[in-house]
mmCIF file of C-alpha atoms and ligand atoms in Angstrom:
data_model
loop_
_atom_site.group_PDB
_atom_site.id
_atom_site.type_symbol
_atom_site.label_atom_id
_atom_site.label_comp_id
_atom_site.label_asym_id
_atom_site.label_seq_id
_atom_site.Cartn_x
_atom_site.Cartn_y
_atom_site.Cartn_z
ATOM 1 C CA MET A 49 11.466 0.190 -0.177
ATOM 2 C CA ASN A 50 9.114 -0.704 -3.035
ATOM 3 C CA GLN A 51 5.720 -2.089 -3.764
ATOM 4 C CA ASP A 52 6.819 -5.732 -3.376
ATOM 5 C CA THR A 53 7.943 -5.046 0.201
ATOM 6 C CA TRP A 54 4.775 -3.080 1.041
ATOM 7 C CA THR A 55 2.667 -5.994 -0.281
ATOM 8 C CA ALA A 56 4.644 -8.624 1.580
ATOM 9 C CA VAL A 57 4.337 -6.659 4.817
ATOM 10 C CA ASP A 58 0.589 -6.224 4.397
ATOM 11 C CA HIS A 59 0.349 -10.014 3.938
ATOM 12 C CA TYR A 60 2.513 -10.593 7.024
ATOM 13 C CA LEU A 61 0.283 -8.245 9.086
ATOM 14 C CA ASN A 62 -2.984 -9.622 7.780
ATOM 15 C CA GLN A 63 -1.943 -13.285 8.342
ATOM 16 C CA ARG A 64 -1.152 -12.532 11.971
ATOM 17 C CA LEU A 65 -3.811 -9.966 12.865
ATOM 18 C CA LEU A 66 -6.862 -10.670 10.704
ATOM 19 C CA PRO A 67 -8.460 -14.139 11.065
ATOM 20 C CA ALA A 68 -9.689 -15.801 7.850
ATOM 21 C CA ASP A 69 -13.075 -14.433 7.071
ATOM 22 C CA LEU A 70 -15.379 -16.173 4.612
ATOM 23 C CA ALA A 71 -17.932 -13.364 4.229
ATOM 24 C CA LEU A 72 -15.269 -10.775 3.460
ATOM 25 C CA GLU A 73 -13.426 -13.118 1.064
ATOM 26 C CA ALA A 74 -16.661 -13.931 -0.702
ATOM 27 C CA ALA A 75 -17.446 -10.202 -0.976
ATOM 28 C CA LEU A 76 -14.155 -9.562 -2.744
ATOM 29 C CA LYS A 77 -14.639 -12.552 -5.094
ATOM 30 C CA ALA A 78 -18.161 -11.426 -6.046
ATOM 31 C CA ALA A 79 -16.870 -7.905 -6.689
ATOM 32 C CA GLU A 80 -14.155 -9.249 -8.954
ATOM 33 C CA ALA A 81 -16.499 -11.640 -10.738
ATOM 34 C CA ALA A 82 -18.864 -8.713 -11.456
ATOM 35 C CA GLY A 83 -15.971 -6.732 -12.916
ATOM 36 C CA LEU A 84 -15.984 -3.924 -10.304
ATOM 37 C CA ASP A 85 -12.824 -1.898 -9.992
ATOM 38 C CA PRO A 86 -10.556 -3.558 -7.353
ATOM 39 C CA ILE A 87 -10.275 -0.258 -5.396
ATOM 40 C CA ASN A 88 -11.842 -1.440 -2.127
ATOM 41 C CA VAL A 89 -9.927 -0.671 1.030
ATOM 42 C CA ALA A 90 -7.184 -3.196 1.947
ATOM 43 C CA PRO A 91 -8.035 -5.735 4.603
ATOM 44 C CA ASN A 92 -5.974 -4.101 7.305
ATOM 45 C CA GLN A 93 -7.456 -0.695 6.338
ATOM 46 C CA GLY A 94 -10.942 -2.221 6.647
ATOM 47 C CA LYS A 95 -10.060 -3.434 10.116
ATOM 48 C CA LEU A 96 -8.804 0.022 10.998
ATOM 49 C CA LEU A 97 -12.188 1.405 10.073
ATOM 50 C CA HIS A 98 -13.842 -1.251 12.146
ATOM 51 C CA LEU A 99 -11.715 -0.471 15.164
ATOM 52 C CA LEU A 100 -12.292 3.283 14.779
ATOM 53 C CA ALA A 101 -16.021 2.720 14.738
ATOM 54 C CA ARG A 102 -15.813 0.592 17.911
ATOM 55 C CA LEU A 103 -13.527 3.148 19.553
ATOM 56 C CA ARG A 104 -16.107 5.847 18.665
ATOM 57 C CA GLY A 105 -18.907 3.641 19.983
ATOM 58 C CA ALA A 106 -20.729 4.348 16.704
ATOM 59 C CA ARG A 107 -24.382 3.464 16.579
ATOM 60 C CA ARG A 108 -25.154 5.187 13.329
ATOM 61 C CA ILE A 109 -22.587 5.139 10.482
ATOM 62 C CA LEU A 110 -22.779 6.785 7.114
ATOM 63 C CA GLU A 111 -20.642 5.632 4.193
ATOM 64 C CA ILE A 112 -20.390 7.595 0.932
ATOM 65 C CA GLY A 113 -19.368 5.186 -1.844
ATOM 66 C CA THR A 114 -20.307 1.553 -1.373
ATOM 67 C CA LEU A 115 -18.646 -0.179 -4.289
ATOM 68 C CA GLY A 116 -18.958 -3.964 -3.537
ATOM 69 C CA GLY A 117 -19.561 -3.288 0.182
ATOM 70 C CA TYR A 118 -16.256 -4.497 1.512
ATOM 71 C CA SER A 119 -15.579 -1.574 3.821
ATOM 72 C CA THR A 120 -19.280 -1.461 4.589
ATOM 73 C CA ILE A 121 -19.156 -4.965 6.058
ATOM 74 C CA TRP A 122 -16.094 -4.061 8.234
ATOM 75 C CA LEU A 123 -17.927 -1.001 9.538
ATOM 76 C CA ALA A 124 -21.338 -2.628 10.047
ATOM 77 C CA ARG A 125 -19.728 -5.341 12.149
ATOM 78 C CA ALA A 126 -18.604 -2.705 14.583
ATOM 79 C CA LEU A 127 -22.228 -1.662 15.333
ATOM 80 C CA PRO A 128 -23.931 -2.629 18.591
ATOM 81 C CA GLN A 129 -27.445 -4.178 18.707
ATOM 82 C CA GLY A 130 -29.879 -1.700 17.198
ATOM 83 C CA GLY A 131 -27.119 0.116 15.267
ATOM 84 C CA LYS A 132 -27.551 1.174 11.657
ATOM 85 C CA LEU A 133 -25.348 1.874 8.642
ATOM 86 C CA VAL A 134 -26.510 3.893 5.595
ATOM 87 C CA THR A 135 -24.319 3.476 2.548
ATOM 88 C CA LEU A 136 -24.627 5.593 -0.651
ATOM 89 C CA GLU A 137 -23.899 4.241 -4.118
ATOM 90 C CA ILE A 138 -24.540 5.590 -7.620
ATOM 91 C CA ASN A 139 -23.717 2.451 -9.666
ATOM 92 C CA PRO A 140 -26.549 -0.093 -9.956
ATOM 93 C CA LYS A 141 -24.146 -2.978 -10.671
ATOM 94 C CA ALA A 142 -22.074 -2.223 -7.622
ATOM 95 C CA ALA A 143 -25.223 -1.853 -5.524
ATOM 96 C CA GLU A 144 -26.445 -5.269 -6.649
ATOM 97 C CA VAL A 145 -23.101 -6.936 -5.755
ATOM 98 C CA ALA A 146 -22.989 -5.132 -2.438
ATOM 99 C CA LYS A 147 -26.509 -6.148 -1.436
ATOM 100 C CA ALA A 148 -25.749 -9.794 -2.146
ATOM 101 C CA ASN A 149 -22.603 -9.418 -0.065
ATOM 102 C CA PHE A 150 -24.543 -7.926 2.838
ATOM 103 C CA VAL A 151 -26.976 -10.885 2.767
ATOM 104 C CA ARG A 152 -24.085 -13.384 2.748
ATOM 105 C CA ALA A 153 -22.473 -11.521 5.706
ATOM 106 C CA GLY A 154 -25.794 -11.558 7.615
ATOM 107 C CA LEU A 155 -25.876 -7.792 7.709
ATOM 108 C CA ASP A 156 -28.665 -6.919 5.352
ATOM 109 C CA LYS A 157 -31.001 -5.897 8.167
ATOM 110 C CA VAL A 158 -28.341 -3.500 9.589
ATOM 111 C CA ILE A 159 -27.156 -1.939 6.301
ATOM 112 C CA GLU A 160 -29.406 0.309 4.214
ATOM 113 C CA LEU A 161 -28.040 0.934 0.683
ATOM 114 C CA ARG A 162 -29.355 3.981 -1.090
ATOM 115 C CA LEU A 163 -28.907 3.774 -4.857
ATOM 116 C CA ALA A 164 -28.705 7.355 -6.131
ATOM 117 C CA PRO A 165 -26.140 10.124 -6.726
ATOM 118 C CA ALA A 166 -24.696 10.676 -3.247
ATOM 119 C CA LEU A 167 -25.451 14.381 -3.208
ATOM 120 C CA ASP A 168 -29.177 13.673 -3.715
ATOM 121 C CA SER A 169 -29.122 11.055 -0.921
ATOM 122 C CA LEU A 170 -27.209 13.445 1.405
ATOM 123 C CA LYS A 171 -29.744 16.235 0.819
ATOM 124 C CA LYS A 172 -32.569 13.793 1.523
ATOM 125 C CA LEU A 173 -30.866 12.486 4.688
ATOM 126 C CA ALA A 174 -30.622 16.069 5.964
ATOM 127 C CA GLY A 175 -34.428 16.266 5.893
ATOM 128 C CA GLU A 176 -34.878 12.953 7.807
ATOM 129 C CA GLU A 177 -34.336 11.693 11.340
ATOM 130 C CA THR A 178 -31.915 8.970 10.150
ATOM 131 C CA GLY A 179 -28.899 10.978 11.378
ATOM 132 C CA PRO A 180 -26.996 12.443 13.032
ATOM 133 C CA PHE A 181 -24.234 9.922 12.340
ATOM 134 C CA ASP A 182 -21.469 9.023 14.838
ATOM 135 C CA MET A 183 -19.013 8.161 12.081
ATOM 136 C CA VAL A 184 -18.821 8.970 8.346
ATOM 137 C CA PHE A 185 -16.517 7.270 5.820
ATOM 138 C CA ILE A 186 -16.060 9.168 2.593
ATOM 139 C CA ASP A 187 -14.685 6.943 -0.231
ATOM 140 C CA ALA A 188 -16.493 7.982 -3.477
ATOM 141 C CA ASP A 189 -15.837 10.179 -6.498
ATOM 142 C CA LYS A 190 -12.904 12.415 -5.468
ATOM 143 C CA PRO A 191 -13.874 15.685 -7.178
ATOM 144 C CA ALA A 192 -16.978 15.794 -4.999
ATOM 145 C CA TYR A 193 -15.143 15.287 -1.708
ATOM 146 C CA PRO A 194 -15.518 18.997 -0.681
ATOM 147 C CA ASP A 195 -19.297 18.710 -1.101
ATOM 148 C CA TYR A 196 -19.287 15.356 0.726
ATOM 149 C CA LEU A 197 -17.421 16.893 3.622
ATOM 150 C CA THR A 198 -19.880 19.809 3.814
ATOM 151 C CA TRP A 199 -22.857 17.438 3.976
ATOM 152 C CA SER A 200 -21.097 15.065 6.355
ATOM 153 C CA LEU A 201 -20.655 17.980 8.764
ATOM 154 C CA LYS A 202 -24.382 18.864 8.434
ATOM 155 C CA LEU A 203 -25.233 15.218 9.276
ATOM 156 C CA SER A 204 -22.865 15.086 12.232
ATOM 157 C CA ARG A 205 -23.070 15.805 15.971
ATOM 158 C CA PRO A 206 -20.335 16.832 18.380
ATOM 159 C CA GLY A 207 -18.020 13.856 18.589
ATOM 160 C CA THR A 208 -18.642 12.486 15.086
ATOM 161 C CA LEU A 209 -15.583 11.011 13.410
ATOM 162 C CA ILE A 210 -15.211 11.676 9.677
ATOM 163 C CA VAL A 211 -12.712 9.565 7.767
ATOM 164 C CA LEU A 212 -11.709 10.330 4.123
ATOM 165 C CA ASP A 213 -9.927 7.780 1.897
ATOM 166 C CA ASN A 214 -7.358 8.566 -0.807
ATOM 167 C CA MET A 215 -6.163 11.902 0.467
ATOM 168 C CA VAL A 216 -2.505 11.582 -0.537
ATOM 169 C CA ARG A 217 -2.685 10.042 -4.041
ATOM 170 C CA LYS A 218 0.949 8.856 -4.444
ATOM 171 C CA GLY A 219 2.060 12.281 -3.105
ATOM 172 C CA GLU A 220 0.395 14.023 -6.021
ATOM 173 C CA ILE A 221 -1.170 16.504 -3.578
ATOM 174 C CA VAL A 222 2.292 18.125 -3.436
ATOM 175 C CA THR A 223 4.161 16.773 -6.482
ATOM 176 C CA SER A 224 1.586 17.585 -9.170
ATOM 177 C CA PRO A 225 1.360 21.377 -9.324
ATOM 178 C CA GLU A 226 -1.797 21.466 -11.421
ATOM 179 C CA GLY A 227 -3.237 18.115 -10.363
ATOM 180 C CA ASP A 228 -6.119 16.246 -11.955
ATOM 181 C CA GLU A 229 -9.633 16.888 -10.667
ATOM 182 C CA ARG A 230 -9.200 14.238 -7.985
ATOM 183 C CA VAL A 231 -6.078 15.958 -6.597
ATOM 184 C CA VAL A 232 -7.900 19.303 -6.810
ATOM 185 C CA GLY A 233 -10.751 17.793 -4.794
ATOM 186 C CA ALA A 234 -8.353 16.597 -2.110
ATOM 187 C CA ARG A 235 -6.609 19.997 -1.919
ATOM 188 C CA LYS A 236 -9.934 21.756 -1.471
ATOM 189 C CA VAL A 237 -10.743 19.463 1.418
ATOM 190 C CA TYR A 238 -7.452 20.393 3.100
ATOM 191 C CA GLU A 239 -8.278 24.037 2.638
ATOM 192 C CA MET A 240 -11.724 23.500 4.168
ATOM 193 C CA LEU A 241 -10.258 21.589 7.131
ATOM 194 C CA ALA A 242 -7.715 24.286 7.756
ATOM 195 C CA LYS A 243 -10.461 26.874 8.034
ATOM 196 C CA GLU A 244 -13.188 24.883 9.770
ATOM 197 C CA PRO A 245 -13.151 25.516 13.520
ATOM 198 C CA ARG A 246 -15.644 22.671 14.169
ATOM 199 C CA LEU A 247 -13.170 20.034 12.891
ATOM 200 C CA SER A 248 -9.917 18.856 14.357
ATOM 201 C CA ALA A 249 -8.071 16.787 11.754
ATOM 202 C CA THR A 250 -4.961 14.892 10.904
ATOM 203 C CA GLY A 251 -3.597 13.180 7.768
ATOM 204 C CA ILE A 252 -1.653 9.924 7.657
ATOM 205 C CA GLN A 253 0.350 8.611 4.713
ATOM 206 C CA THR A 254 -0.049 4.904 4.022
ATOM 207 C CA VAL A 255 1.754 2.273 1.976
ATOM 208 C CA GLY A 256 0.555 -1.336 1.341
ATOM 209 C CA VAL A 257 -1.088 -3.511 -1.210
ATOM 210 C CA LYS A 258 -2.820 -0.456 -2.619
ATOM 211 C CA GLY A 259 0.407 1.451 -3.102
ATOM 212 C CA TYR A 260 1.140 4.842 -1.614
ATOM 213 C CA ASP A 261 -1.805 6.906 -0.408
ATOM 214 C CA GLY A 262 -3.225 8.239 2.794
ATOM 215 C CA PHE A 263 -6.310 9.048 4.782
ATOM 216 C CA VAL A 264 -7.581 11.957 6.770
ATOM 217 C CA MET A 265 -9.613 11.796 9.933
ATOM 218 C CA ALA A 266 -11.492 14.679 11.414
ATOM 219 C CA LEU A 267 -13.320 14.898 14.741
ATOM 220 C CA VAL A 268 -16.323 17.198 15.063
ATOM 221 C CA ALA A 269 -15.878 19.483 18.063
ATOM 222 C CA GLY A 270 -18.189 19.148 20.951
HETATM 223 C C1 DHB B 85 -9.530 4.907 -6.674
HETATM 224 C C2 DHB B 85 -10.605 5.149 -5.729
HETATM 225 C C3 DHB B 85 -10.457 4.767 -4.436
HETATM 226 O O1 DHB B 85 -11.437 4.978 -3.554
HETATM 227 C C4 DHB B 85 -9.310 4.109 -3.974
HETATM 228 O O2 DHB B 85 -9.241 3.747 -2.667
HETATM 229 C C5 DHB B 85 -8.258 3.897 -4.878
HETATM 230 C C6 DHB B 85 -8.424 4.290 -6.208
HETATM 231 C C7 DHB B 85 -9.697 5.375 -8.039
HETATM 232 O O3 DHB B 85 -10.718 5.933 -8.367
HETATM 233 O O4 DHB B 85 -8.762 5.132 -8.824
HETATM 234 MG MG1 MG B 86 -10.825 4.617 -1.589
#
């Protein structure tokens, strides 16, 4: 098994299970044209997020790390009438691309993008009535994941689903004894999850167009 096979299988799955989608394709093209890192979730992962949001019946969704807004669109499309998604981004160029993508997808009234360091926005959200959120997707700077998890829990209610991207990192969480700061961030999250009685969590390894990685999902007790 190698990357070529994982990529071919992703294409096979996407061709059969994900209808062609002009807004999502345009979002990826705009992100590429603007020179954003192509580190958005894969299409089938985006659809997984969408299905999880629908399963959860999420009316309020929080995303930490917007990038070009690809996963944001998948998530926002899962919202019922009157639902709302808040997405946090630090990079003005990414925010600009994302906002144009939301307009093109007809979702700019549903999605609120907050352009600021995520920790600042999270502290501010904690003092507002915008939350609690029914689902949180954490997909931003990896060293800060432990802090993002702490704030996500503060902004949650019993039954909130918290999903974290990039939690396996090609296996480096076990194969890299020291680990770079991103691996260290992931390991701290696992330690927090192991000790946190309010969260019931699992981790799943993934392969596909983005290589070998994995995600963690945690349900807030209630
Ligand atoms: C990187 C970040 C991501 O969120 C991702 O899904 C893949 C890679 C990165 O920073 O390299
Ligand atoms: Mg990611």
